[in-house]
mmCIF file of C-alpha atoms in Angstrom:
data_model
loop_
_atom_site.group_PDB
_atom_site.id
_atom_site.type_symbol
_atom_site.label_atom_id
_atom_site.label_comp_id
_atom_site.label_asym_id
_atom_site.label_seq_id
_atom_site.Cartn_x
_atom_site.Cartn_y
_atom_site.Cartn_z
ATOM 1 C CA UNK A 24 92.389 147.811 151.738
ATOM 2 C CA UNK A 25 90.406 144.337 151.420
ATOM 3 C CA UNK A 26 88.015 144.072 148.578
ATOM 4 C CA UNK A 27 84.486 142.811 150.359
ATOM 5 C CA UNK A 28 82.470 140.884 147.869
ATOM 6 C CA UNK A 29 78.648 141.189 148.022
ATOM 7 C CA UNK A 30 78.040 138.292 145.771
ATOM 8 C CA UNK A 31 80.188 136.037 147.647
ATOM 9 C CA UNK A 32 77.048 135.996 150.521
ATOM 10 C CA UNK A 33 76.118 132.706 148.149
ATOM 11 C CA UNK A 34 78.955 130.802 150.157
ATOM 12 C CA UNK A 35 76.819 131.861 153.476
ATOM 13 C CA UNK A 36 73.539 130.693 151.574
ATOM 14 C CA UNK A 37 74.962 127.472 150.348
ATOM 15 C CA UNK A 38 75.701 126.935 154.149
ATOM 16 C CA UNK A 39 71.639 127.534 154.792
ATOM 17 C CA UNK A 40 70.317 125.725 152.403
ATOM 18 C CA UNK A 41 72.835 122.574 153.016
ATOM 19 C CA UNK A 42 74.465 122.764 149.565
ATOM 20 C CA UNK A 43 77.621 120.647 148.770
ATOM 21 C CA UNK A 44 80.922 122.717 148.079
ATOM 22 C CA UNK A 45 83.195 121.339 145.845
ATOM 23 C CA UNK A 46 86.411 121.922 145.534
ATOM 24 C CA UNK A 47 88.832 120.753 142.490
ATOM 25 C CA UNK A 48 92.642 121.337 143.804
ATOM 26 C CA UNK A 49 95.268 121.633 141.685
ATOM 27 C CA UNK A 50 98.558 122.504 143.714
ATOM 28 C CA UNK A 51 99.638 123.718 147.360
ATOM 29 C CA UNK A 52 97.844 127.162 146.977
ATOM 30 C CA UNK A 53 94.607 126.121 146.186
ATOM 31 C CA UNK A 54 94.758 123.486 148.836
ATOM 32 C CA UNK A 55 95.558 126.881 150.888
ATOM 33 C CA UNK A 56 92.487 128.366 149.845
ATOM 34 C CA UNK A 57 90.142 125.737 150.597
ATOM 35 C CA UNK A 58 91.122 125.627 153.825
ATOM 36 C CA UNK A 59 90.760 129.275 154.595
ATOM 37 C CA UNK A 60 87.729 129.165 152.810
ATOM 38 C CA UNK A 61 85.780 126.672 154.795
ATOM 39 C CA UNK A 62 87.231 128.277 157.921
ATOM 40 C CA UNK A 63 86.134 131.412 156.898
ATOM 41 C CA UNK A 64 82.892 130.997 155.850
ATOM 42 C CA UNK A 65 82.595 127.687 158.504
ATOM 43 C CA UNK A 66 81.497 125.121 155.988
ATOM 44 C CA UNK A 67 80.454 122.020 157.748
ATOM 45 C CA UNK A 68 82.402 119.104 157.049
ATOM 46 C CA UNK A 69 79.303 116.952 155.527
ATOM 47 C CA UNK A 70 79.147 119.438 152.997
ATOM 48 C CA UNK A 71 82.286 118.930 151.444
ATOM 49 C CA UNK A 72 83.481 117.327 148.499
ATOM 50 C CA UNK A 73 87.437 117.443 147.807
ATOM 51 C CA UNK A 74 88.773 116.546 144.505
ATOM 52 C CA UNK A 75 93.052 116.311 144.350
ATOM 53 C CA UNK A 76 93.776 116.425 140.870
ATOM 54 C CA UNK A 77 97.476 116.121 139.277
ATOM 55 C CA UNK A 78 97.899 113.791 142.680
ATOM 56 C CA UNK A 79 98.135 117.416 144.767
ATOM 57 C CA UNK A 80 98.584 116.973 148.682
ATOM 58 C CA UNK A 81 95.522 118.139 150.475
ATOM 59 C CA UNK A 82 96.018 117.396 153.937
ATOM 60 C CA UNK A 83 95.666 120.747 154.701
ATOM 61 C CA UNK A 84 92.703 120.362 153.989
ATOM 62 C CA UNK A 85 91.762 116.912 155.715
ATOM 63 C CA UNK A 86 91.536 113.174 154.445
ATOM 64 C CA UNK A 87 88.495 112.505 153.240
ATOM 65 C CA UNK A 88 88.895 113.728 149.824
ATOM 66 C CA UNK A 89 88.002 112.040 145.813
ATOM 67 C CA UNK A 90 91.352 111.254 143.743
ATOM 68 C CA UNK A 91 91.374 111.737 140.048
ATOM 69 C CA UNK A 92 94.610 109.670 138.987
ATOM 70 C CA UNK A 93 93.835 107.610 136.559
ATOM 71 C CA UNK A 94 95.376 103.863 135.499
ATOM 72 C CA UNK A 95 96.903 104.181 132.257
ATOM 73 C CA UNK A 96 93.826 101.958 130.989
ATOM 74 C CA UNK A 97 91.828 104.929 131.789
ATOM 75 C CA UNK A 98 94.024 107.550 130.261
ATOM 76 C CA UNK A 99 93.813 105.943 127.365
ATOM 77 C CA UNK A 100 89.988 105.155 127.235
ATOM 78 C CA UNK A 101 89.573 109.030 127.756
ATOM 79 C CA UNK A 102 91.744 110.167 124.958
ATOM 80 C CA UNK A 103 90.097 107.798 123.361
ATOM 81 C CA UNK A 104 86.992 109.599 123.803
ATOM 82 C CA UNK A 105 85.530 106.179 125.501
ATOM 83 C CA UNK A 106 84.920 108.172 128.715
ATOM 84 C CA UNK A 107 86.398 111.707 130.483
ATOM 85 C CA UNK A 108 86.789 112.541 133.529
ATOM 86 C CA UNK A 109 83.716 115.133 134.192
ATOM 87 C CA UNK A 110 81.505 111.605 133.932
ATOM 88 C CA UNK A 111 83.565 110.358 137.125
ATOM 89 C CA UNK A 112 82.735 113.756 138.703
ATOM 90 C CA UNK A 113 79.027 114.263 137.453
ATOM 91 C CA UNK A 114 78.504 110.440 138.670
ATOM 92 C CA UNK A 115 80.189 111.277 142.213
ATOM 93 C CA UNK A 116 77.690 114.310 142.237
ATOM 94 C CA UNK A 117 74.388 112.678 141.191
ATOM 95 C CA UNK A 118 74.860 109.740 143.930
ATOM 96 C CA UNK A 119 75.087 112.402 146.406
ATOM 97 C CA UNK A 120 71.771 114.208 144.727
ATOM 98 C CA UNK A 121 72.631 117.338 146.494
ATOM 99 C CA UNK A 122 73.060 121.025 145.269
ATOM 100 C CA UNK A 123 76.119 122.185 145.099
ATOM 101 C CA UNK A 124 78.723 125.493 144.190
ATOM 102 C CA UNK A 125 81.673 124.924 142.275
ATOM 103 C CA UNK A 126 84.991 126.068 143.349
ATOM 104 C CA UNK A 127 88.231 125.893 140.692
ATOM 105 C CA UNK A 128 91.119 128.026 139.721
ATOM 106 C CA UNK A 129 90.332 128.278 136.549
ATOM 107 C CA UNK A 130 87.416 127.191 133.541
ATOM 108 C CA UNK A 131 88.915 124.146 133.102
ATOM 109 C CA UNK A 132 88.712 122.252 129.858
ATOM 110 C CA UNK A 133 88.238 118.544 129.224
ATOM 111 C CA UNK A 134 91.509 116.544 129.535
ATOM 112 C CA UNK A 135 92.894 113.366 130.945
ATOM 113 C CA UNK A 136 93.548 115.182 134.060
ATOM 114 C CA UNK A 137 90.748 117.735 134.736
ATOM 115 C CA UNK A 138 86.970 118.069 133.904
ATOM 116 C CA UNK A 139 85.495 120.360 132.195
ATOM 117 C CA UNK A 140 83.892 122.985 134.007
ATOM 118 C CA UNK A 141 81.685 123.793 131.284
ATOM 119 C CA UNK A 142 79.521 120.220 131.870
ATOM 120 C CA UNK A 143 79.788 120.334 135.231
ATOM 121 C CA UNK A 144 78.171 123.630 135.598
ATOM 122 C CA UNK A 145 75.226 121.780 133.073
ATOM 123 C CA UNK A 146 74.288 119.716 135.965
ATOM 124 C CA UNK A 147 70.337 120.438 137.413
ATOM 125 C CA UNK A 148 71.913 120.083 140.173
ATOM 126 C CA UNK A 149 74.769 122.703 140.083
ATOM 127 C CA UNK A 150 74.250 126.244 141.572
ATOM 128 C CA UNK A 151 76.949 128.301 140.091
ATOM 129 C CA UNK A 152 80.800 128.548 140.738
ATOM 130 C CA UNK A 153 83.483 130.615 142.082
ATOM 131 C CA UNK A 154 87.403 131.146 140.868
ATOM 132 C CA UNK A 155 89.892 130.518 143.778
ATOM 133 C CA UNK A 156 93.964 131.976 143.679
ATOM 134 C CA UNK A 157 95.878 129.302 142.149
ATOM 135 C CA UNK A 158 99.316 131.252 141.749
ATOM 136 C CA UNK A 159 101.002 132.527 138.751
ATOM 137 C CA UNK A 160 97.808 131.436 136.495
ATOM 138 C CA UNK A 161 95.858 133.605 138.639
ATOM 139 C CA UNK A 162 97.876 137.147 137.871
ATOM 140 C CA UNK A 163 97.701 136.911 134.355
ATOM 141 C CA UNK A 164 95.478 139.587 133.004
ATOM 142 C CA UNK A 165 92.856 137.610 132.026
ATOM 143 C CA UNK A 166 88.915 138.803 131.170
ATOM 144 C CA UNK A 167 86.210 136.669 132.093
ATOM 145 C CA UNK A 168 84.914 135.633 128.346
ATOM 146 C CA UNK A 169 80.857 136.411 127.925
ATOM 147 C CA UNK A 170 78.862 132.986 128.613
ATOM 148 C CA UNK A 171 75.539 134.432 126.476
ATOM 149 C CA UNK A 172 77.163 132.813 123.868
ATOM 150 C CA UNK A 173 76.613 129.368 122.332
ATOM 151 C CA UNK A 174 78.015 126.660 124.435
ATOM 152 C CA UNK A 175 80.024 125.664 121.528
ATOM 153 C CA UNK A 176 81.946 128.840 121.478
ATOM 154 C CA UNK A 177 81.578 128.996 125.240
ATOM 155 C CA UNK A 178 83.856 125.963 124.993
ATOM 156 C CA UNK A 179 86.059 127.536 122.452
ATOM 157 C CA UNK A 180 86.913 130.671 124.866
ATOM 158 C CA UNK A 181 87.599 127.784 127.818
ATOM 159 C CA UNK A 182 90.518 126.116 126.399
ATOM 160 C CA UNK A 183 92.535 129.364 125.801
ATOM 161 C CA UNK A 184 94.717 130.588 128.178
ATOM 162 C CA UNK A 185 94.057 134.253 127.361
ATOM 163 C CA UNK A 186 90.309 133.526 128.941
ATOM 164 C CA UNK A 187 90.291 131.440 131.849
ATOM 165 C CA UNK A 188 87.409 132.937 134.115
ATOM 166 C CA UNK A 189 83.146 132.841 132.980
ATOM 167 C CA UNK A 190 81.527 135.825 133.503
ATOM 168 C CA UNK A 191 78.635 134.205 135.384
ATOM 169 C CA UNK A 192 80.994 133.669 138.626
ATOM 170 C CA UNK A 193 79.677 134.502 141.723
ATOM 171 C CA UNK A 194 83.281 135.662 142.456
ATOM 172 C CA UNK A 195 86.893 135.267 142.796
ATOM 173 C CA UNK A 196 88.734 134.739 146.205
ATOM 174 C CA UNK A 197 92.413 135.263 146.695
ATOM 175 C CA UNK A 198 95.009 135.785 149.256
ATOM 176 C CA UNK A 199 96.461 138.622 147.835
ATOM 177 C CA UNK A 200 95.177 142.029 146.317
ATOM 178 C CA UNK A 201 96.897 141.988 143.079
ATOM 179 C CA UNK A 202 95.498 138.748 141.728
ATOM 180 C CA UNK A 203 92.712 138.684 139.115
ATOM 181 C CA UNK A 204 93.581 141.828 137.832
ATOM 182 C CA UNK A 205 90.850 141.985 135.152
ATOM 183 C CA UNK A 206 87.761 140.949 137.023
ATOM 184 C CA UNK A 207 85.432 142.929 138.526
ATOM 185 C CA UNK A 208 86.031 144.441 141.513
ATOM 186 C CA UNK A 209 82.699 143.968 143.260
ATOM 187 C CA UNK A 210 83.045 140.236 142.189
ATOM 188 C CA UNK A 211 86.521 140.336 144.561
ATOM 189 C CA UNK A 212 87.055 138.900 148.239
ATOM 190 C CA UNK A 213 90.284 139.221 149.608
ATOM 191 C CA UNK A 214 90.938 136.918 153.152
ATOM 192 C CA UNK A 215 92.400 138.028 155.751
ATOM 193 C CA UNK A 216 92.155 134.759 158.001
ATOM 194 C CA UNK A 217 95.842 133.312 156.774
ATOM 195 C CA UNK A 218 96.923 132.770 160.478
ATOM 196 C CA UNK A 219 94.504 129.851 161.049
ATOM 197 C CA UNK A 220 96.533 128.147 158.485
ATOM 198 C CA UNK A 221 98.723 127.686 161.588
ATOM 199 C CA UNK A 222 96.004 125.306 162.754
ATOM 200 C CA UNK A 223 96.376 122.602 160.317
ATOM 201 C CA UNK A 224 100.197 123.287 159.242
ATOM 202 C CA UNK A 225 103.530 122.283 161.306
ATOM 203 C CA UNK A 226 106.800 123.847 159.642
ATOM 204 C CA UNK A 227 108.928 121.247 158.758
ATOM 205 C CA UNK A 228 111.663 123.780 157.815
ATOM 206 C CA UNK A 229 112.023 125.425 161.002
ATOM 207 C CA UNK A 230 115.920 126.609 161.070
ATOM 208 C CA UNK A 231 116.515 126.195 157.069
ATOM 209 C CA UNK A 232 117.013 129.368 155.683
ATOM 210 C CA UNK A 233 118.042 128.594 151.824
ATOM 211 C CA UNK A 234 115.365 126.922 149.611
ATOM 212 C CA UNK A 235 116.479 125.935 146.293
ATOM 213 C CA UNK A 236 113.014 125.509 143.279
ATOM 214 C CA UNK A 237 113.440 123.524 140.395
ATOM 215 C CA UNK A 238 111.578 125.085 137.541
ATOM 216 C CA UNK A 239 108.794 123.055 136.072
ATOM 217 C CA UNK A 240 109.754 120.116 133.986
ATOM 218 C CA UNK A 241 107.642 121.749 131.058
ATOM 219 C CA UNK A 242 110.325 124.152 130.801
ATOM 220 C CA UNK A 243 113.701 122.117 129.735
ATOM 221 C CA UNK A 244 114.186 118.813 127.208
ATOM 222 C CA UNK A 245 114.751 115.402 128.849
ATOM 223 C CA UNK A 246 118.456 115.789 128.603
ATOM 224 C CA UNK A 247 118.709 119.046 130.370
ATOM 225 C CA UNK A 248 117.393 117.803 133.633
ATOM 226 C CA UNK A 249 120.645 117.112 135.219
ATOM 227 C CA UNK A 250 122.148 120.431 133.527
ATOM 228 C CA UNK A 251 119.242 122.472 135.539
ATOM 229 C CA UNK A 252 119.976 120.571 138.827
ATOM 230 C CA UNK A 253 123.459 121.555 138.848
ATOM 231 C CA UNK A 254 123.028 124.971 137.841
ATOM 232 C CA UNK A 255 120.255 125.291 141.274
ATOM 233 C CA UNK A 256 122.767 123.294 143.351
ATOM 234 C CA UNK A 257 125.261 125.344 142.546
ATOM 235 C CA UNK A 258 123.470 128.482 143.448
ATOM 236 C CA UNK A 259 123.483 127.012 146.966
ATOM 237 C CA UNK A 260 127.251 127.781 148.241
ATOM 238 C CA UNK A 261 125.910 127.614 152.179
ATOM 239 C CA UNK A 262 123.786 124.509 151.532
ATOM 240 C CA UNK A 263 120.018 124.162 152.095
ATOM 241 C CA UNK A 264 116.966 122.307 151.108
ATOM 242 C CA UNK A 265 115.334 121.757 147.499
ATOM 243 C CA UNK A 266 111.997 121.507 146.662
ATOM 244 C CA UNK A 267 111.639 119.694 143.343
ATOM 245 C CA UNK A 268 108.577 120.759 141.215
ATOM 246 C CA UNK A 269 105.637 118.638 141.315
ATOM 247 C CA UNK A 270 105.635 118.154 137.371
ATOM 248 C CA UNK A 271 108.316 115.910 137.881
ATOM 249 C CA UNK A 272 107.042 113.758 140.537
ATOM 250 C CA UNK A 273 103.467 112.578 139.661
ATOM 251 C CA UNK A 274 104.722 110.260 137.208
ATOM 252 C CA UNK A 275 106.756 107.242 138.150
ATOM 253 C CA UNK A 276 108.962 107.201 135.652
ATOM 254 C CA UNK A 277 110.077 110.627 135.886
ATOM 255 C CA UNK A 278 109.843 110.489 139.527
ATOM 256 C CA UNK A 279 112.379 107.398 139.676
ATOM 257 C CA UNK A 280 114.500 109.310 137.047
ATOM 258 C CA UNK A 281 114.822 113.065 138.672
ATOM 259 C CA UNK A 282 115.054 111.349 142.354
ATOM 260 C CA UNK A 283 118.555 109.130 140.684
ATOM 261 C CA UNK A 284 119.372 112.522 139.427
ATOM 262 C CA UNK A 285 119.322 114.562 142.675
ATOM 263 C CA UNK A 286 120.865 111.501 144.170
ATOM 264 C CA UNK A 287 124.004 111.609 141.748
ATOM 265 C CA UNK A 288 124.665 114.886 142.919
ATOM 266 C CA UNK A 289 123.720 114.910 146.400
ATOM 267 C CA UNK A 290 126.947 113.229 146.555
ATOM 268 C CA UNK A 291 129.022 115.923 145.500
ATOM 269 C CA UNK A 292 126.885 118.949 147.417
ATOM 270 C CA UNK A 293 126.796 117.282 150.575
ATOM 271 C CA UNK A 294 125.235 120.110 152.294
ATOM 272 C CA UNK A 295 122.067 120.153 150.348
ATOM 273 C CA UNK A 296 118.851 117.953 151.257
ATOM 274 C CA UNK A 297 115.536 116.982 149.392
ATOM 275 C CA UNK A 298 112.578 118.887 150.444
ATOM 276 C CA UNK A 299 109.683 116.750 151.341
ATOM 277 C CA UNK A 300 106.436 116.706 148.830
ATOM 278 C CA UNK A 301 104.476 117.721 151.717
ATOM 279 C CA UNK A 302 105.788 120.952 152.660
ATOM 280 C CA UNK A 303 104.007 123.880 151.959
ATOM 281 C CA UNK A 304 106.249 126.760 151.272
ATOM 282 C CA UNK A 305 103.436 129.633 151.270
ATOM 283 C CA UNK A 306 103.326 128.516 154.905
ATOM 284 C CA UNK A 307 106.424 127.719 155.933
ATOM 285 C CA UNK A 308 106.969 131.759 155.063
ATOM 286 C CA UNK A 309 104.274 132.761 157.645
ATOM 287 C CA UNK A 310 106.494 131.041 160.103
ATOM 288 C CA UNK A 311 110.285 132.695 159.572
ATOM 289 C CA UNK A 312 112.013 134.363 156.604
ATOM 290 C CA UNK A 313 113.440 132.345 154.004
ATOM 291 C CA UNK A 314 115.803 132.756 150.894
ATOM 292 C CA UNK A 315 113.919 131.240 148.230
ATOM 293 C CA UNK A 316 116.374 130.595 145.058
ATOM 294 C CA UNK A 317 115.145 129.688 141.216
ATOM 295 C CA UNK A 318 113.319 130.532 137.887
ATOM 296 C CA UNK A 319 110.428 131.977 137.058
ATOM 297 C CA UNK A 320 107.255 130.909 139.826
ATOM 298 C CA UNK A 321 104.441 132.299 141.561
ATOM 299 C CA UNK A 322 106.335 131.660 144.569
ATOM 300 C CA UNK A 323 108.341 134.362 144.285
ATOM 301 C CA UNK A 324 105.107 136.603 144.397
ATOM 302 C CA UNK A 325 104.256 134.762 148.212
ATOM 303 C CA UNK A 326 107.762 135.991 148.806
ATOM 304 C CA UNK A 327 107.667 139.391 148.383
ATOM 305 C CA UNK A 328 104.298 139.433 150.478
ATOM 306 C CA UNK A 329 105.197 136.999 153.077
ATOM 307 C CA UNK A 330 108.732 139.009 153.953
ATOM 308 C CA UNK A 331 110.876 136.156 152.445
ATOM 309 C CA UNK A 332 113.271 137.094 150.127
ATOM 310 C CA UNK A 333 113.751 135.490 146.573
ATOM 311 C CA UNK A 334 116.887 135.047 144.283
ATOM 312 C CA UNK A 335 115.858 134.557 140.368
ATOM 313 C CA UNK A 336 118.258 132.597 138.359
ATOM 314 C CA UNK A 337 118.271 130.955 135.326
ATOM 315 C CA UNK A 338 117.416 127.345 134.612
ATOM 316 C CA UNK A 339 116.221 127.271 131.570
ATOM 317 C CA UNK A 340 116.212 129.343 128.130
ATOM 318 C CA UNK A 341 112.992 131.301 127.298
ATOM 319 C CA UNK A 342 111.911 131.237 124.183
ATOM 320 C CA UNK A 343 109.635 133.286 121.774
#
């Protein structure tokens, strides 16, 4: 049964009032949820402001977006403390001098890659934010942490993974019914509009079956790269298609370095290709079953829901 959300009527009042939505994506299923939530809710294009962070595809979504990649200089002049990235956001939102609702997956904290939600939410101009599905972040059992607090220990809460959602939300919109499993119910909107995804995605896999996932490069040591990649490819007796994690591409160093990698032992599984960065595999499911084959990812959730069926192996050693 779909969760209706009372307090997510802000969305349709943000519409009246000509508020600016902005959206901070983070990987392919965010980028999935903007786009069924400005089709749902029919947000006018003028209104929108797209961030991609961690260099995330958003096509989906359309190509007028804000990129947060920063030049090493920068990088370095925010870990410096010299500058951050919520001032490149909070000076992108004063020029446009509009209202606006935040939407993120998360309460992000200040780092060289994200803003912090915390500041942004400061703004005079800000009115409030909402939590979008992200994936396997999103179905952690996770509280929203009390914002009465001081912002200090407001700040605190934030950067822990054990409290990733502000209590002052106007709500949290997902795909599925199992995500946010600790918020509250009335705060909850479940969509039910996935098919006009079809309207803005082409399958590119049409015909594959077998989808090999790398796990994320987070998981396994430098020197264990090649070791993982054989272990996947090997999984893969009737061939198919491998999507390498994103981790591993937005660098180009490690880029250059998995790429050589796959490319050593492409020759020796000839029947195995390299997934493009653009395809969206939540989507590519809504089209025809697939066999999805790796480690632990919140893909294999979209699996099970999408009727596609998913193999777990092991690519790398958990530890306590």
């Amino acid at each position: 049964m779909k969760i209706q959300s009372k307090s997510i009527s802000i969305i349709d009042h943000a519409n009246d009032q000509n508020w600016n939505h902005v959206f901070f994506i983070v990987n392919p299923v965010t980028a999935i949820l903007a786009r069924l939530i400005i089709e749902r809710f029919k947000i006018d294009k003028k209104n929108l402001i797209i961030y991609s962070l961690r260099n995330t595809d958003v096509s989906i979504i359309g190509d007028d977006y804000k990129h947060l990649k920063k030049s090493i200089f920068k990088r370095l002049f925010i870990k410096l403390g010299l500058n951050s990235v919520s001032n490149s956001v909070l000076n992108d939102l004063k020029k446009k001098n509009n209202p606006f609702l935040i939407y993120c997956s998360w309460c992000f904290h200040e780092s060289i890659s994200t803003p912090s939600i915390n500041r942004i939410l400061e703004s005079e101009l800000s009115r409030g934010h909402l939590y979008i599905e992200e994936g396997q972040a999103t179905y952690r059992p996770s509280r929203p942490f009390n914002t009465s607090k001081q912002v200090k220990e407001i700040h605190k809460h934030a950067e822990s993974f054990k409290q990733m959602y502000r209590d002052d939300a106007y709500g949290y919109i997902s795909i599925l019914k199992d995500a946010f499993p600790k918020v509250p119910k009335e705060k909850k909107l479940i969509l039910d509009n996935l098919n006009d995804l079809k309207n803005f995605y082409k399958p590119k896999l049409m015909g594959i079956k077998t989808i090999g996932l790398t796990c994320a490069q987070r998981r396994i040591r430098d020197n264990e790269w090649e070791t993982m990649l054989r272990k996947l490819f090997k999984s893969m007796p009737e061939g198919g298609i491998v999507k390498i994690h994103p981790s591993f591409l937005t660098d180009g160093k490690k880029r250059k370095k998995i790429l050589s990698i796959f490319s050593k032992l492409r020759d020796q599984y000839k029947n195995i290709e390299l997934c493009d960065d653009d395809v969206i595999l939540e989507i590519e499911m809504l089209y025809e079953k697939k066999e999805l084959i790796g480690s632990i990812t919140s893909l294999e959730v979209y699996a099970d829901n999408f009727g596609s069926d998913f193999k777990k192996i092991e690519l790398f050693k958990v530890t306590s």
